[in-house]
CSV table of C-alpha atoms in Angstrom, one decimal:
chain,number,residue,atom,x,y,z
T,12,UNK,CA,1.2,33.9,63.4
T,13,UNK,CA,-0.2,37.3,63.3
T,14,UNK,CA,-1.4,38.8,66.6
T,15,UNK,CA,-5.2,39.0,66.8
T,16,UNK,CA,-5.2,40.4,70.7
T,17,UNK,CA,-5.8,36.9,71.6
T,18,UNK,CA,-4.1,34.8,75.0
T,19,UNK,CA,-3.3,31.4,72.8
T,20,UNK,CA,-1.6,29.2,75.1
T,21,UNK,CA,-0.5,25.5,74.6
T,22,UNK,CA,-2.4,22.8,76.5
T,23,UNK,CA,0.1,20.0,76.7
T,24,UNK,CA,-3.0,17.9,77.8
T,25,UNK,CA,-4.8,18.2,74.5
T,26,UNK,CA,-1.5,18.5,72.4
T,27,UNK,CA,-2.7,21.9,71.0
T,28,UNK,CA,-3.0,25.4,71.1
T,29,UNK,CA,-6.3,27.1,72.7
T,30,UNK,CA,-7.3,30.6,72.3
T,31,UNK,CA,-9.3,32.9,74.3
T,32,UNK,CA,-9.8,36.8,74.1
T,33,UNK,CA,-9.6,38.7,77.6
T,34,UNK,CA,-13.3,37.5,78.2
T,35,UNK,CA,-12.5,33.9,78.3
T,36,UNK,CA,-14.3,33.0,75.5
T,37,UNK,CA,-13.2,30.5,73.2
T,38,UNK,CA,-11.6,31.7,69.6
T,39,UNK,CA,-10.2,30.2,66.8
T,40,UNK,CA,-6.7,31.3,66.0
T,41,UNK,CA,-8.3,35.5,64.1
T,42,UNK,CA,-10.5,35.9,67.3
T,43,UNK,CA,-13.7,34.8,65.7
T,44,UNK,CA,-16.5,33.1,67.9
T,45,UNK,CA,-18.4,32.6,65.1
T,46,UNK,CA,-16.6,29.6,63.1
T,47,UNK,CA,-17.9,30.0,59.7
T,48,UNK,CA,-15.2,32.0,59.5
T,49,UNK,CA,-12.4,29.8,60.1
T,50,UNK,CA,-9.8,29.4,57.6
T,51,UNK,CA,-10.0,25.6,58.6
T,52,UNK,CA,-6.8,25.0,56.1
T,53,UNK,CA,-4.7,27.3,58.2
T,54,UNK,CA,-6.2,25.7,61.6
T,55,UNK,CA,-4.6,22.4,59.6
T,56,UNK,CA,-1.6,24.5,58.9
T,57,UNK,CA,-1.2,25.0,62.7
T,58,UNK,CA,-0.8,21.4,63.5
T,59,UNK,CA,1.3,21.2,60.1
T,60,UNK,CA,3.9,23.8,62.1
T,61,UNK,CA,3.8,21.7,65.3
T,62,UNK,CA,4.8,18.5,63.1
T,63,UNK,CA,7.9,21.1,62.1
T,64,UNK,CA,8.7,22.0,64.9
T,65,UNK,CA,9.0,18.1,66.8
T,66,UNK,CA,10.9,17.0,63.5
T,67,UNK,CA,8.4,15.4,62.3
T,68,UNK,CA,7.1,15.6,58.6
T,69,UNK,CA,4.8,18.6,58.6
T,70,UNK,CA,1.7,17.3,57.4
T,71,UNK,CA,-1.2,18.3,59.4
T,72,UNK,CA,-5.0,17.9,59.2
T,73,UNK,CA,-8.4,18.8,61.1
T,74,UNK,CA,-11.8,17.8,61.3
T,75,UNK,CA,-15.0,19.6,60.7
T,76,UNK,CA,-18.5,19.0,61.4
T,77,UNK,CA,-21.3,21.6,61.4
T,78,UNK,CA,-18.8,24.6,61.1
T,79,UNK,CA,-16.9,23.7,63.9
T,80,UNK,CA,-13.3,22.1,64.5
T,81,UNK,CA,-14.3,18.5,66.6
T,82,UNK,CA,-10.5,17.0,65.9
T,83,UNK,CA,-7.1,18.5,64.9
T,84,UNK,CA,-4.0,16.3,64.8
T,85,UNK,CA,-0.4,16.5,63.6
T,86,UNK,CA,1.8,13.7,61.9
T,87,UNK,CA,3.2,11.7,65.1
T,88,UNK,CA,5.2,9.1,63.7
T,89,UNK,CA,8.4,9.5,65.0
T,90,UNK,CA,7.2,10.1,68.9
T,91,UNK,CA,4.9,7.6,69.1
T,92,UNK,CA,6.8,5.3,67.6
T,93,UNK,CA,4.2,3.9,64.9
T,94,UNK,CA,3.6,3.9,61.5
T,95,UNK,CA,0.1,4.3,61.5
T,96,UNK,CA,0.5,7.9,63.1
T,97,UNK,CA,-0.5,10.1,60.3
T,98,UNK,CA,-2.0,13.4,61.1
T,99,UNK,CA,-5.3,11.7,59.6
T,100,UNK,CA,-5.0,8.7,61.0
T,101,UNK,CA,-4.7,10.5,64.7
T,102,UNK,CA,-7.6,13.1,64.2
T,103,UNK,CA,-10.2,9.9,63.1
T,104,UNK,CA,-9.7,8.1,65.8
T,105,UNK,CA,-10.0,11.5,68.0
T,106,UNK,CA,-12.9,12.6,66.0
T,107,UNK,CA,-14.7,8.9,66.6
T,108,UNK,CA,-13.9,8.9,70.4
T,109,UNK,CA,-14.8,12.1,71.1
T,110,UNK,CA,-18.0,11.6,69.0
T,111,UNK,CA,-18.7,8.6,70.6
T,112,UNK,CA,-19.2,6.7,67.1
T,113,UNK,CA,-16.7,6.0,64.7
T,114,UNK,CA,-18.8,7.0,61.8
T,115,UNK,CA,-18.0,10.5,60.6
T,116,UNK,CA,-20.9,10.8,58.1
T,117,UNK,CA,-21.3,14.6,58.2
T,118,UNK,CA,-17.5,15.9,58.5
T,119,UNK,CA,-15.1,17.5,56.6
T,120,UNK,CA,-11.3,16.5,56.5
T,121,UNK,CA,-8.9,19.1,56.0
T,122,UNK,CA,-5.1,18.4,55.8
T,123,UNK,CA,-2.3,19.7,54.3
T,124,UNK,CA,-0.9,17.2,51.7
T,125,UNK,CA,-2.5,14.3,49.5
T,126,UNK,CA,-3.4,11.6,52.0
T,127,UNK,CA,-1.5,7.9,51.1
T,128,UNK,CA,-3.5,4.7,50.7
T,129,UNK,CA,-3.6,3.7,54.5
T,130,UNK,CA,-4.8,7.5,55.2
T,131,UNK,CA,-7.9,6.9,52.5
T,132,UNK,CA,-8.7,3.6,53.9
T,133,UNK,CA,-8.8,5.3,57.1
T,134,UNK,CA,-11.6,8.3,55.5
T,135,UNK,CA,-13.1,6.0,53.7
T,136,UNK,CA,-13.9,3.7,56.5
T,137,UNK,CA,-15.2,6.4,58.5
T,138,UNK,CA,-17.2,7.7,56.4
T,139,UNK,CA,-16.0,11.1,56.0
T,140,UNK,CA,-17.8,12.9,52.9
T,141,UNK,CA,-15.3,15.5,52.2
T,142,UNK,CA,-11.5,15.9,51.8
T,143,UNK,CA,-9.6,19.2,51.0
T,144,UNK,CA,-6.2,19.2,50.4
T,145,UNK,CA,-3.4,21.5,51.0
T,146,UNK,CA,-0.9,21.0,48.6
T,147,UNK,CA,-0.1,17.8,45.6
T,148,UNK,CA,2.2,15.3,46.6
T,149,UNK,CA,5.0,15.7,44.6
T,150,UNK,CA,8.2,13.3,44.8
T,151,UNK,CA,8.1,11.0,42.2
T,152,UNK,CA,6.3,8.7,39.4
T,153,UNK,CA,5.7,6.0,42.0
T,154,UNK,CA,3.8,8.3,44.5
T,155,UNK,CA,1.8,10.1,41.4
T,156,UNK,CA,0.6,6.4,40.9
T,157,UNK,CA,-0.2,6.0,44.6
T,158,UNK,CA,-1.7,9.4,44.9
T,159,UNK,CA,-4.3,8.6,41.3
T,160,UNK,CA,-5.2,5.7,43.0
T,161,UNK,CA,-6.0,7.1,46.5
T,162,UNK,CA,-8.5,9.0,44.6
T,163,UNK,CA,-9.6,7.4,42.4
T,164,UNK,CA,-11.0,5.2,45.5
T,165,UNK,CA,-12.2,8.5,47.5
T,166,UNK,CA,-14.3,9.4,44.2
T,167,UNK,CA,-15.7,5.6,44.0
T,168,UNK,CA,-16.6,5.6,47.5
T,169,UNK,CA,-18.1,8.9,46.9
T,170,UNK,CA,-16.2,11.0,49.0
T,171,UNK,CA,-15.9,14.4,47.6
T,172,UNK,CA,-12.1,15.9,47.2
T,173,UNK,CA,-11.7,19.5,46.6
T,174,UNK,CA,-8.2,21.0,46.5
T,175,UNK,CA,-7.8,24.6,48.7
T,176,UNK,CA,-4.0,24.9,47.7
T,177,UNK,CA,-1.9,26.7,49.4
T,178,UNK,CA,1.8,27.5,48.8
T,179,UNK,CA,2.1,27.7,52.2
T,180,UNK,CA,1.8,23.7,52.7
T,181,UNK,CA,4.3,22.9,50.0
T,182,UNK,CA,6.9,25.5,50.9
T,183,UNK,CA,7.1,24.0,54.4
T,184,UNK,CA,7.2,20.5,53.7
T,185,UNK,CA,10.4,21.5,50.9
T,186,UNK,CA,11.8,23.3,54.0
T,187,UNK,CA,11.5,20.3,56.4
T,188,UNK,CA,13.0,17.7,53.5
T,189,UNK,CA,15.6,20.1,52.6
T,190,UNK,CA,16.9,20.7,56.5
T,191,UNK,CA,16.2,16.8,56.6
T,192,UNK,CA,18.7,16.4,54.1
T,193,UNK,CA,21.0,19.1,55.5
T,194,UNK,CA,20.9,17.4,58.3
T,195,UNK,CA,21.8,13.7,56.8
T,196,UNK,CA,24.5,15.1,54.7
T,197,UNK,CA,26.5,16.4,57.9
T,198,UNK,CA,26.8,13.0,59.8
């Protein structure tokens, strides 16, 4: 991450990293207070690289409403010990707690990699209107069906995808699968 004269600290509380300048106040991760200008793909990128770093698949995704970051969750399958823990799945239900009502109606999901089915139930039953995605899901004929068909119900439930592709997103999920293997191979 490049040095923006900023304190960031990790909260083990909140399971993420907070930012402050040297007058306390709170920054995303370039030092601005004024978060229209948030890269909100690369503040999903962030929890993407702490989903790396706990060996977990690096898939990572944050919610917006109104300009602002209200949720931001990494994939947490493998420490929590559930299925259901998908970086999307974690930062709805954080979203809908924090918000005090499970209806996301004015936010803006953005995560790193094509959601699966469960993950598009999960957006479409909170009514999130808007998905951007990181990077395609690519693996093989079986997920391209998967992946058509997950949006193919976003778009019929009218929630609008957009694609803000980085290579970023797909070089560090091949990273993490390719060390995954490496890693397989040797025991």
């Amino acid at each position: 991450m490049m040095d923006y004269g900023l304190n960031n600290k990790y909260d083990n509380n909140k399971d993420e990293y907070v930012y402050s300048t040297p007058n306390n106040d709170i920054v995303d991760y370039k030092g601005n207070k004024n978060f229209e200008s948030v890269d909100f793909m690369q503040e999903a990128m962030i929890e993407a690289k702490k989903a790396y770093k706990n060996l977990e698949t690096p898939i990572g995704a944050v919610i917006v409403r109104n300009n602002e970051i209200i949720s931001r969750s990494n994939n947490q399958v493998e420490k929590l010990k559930d299925p259901t823990a998908h970086a999307e799945i974690l930062a709805i239900r954080k979203a809908s707690k924090d918000s005090d009502y499970w209806r996301l109606f004015d936010c803006t999901m953005y995560v790193t990699l094509e959601p699966c089915l469960m993950c598009v139930g999960a957006i479409i039953n909170s009514n999130i209107k808007k998905v951007v995605i990181g990077c395609y899901h690519k693996k093989n004929s079986k997920v391209d069906t998967e992946v058509e068909l997950a949006l193919e119900l976003l778009k019929l439930n009218k929630v609008e995808v957009e694609y803000d592709l980085r290579d970023e997103c797909q070089k560090l999920l091949t990273k993490f699968f390719s060390e995954l293997r490496k890693i397989k191979n040797q025991k």
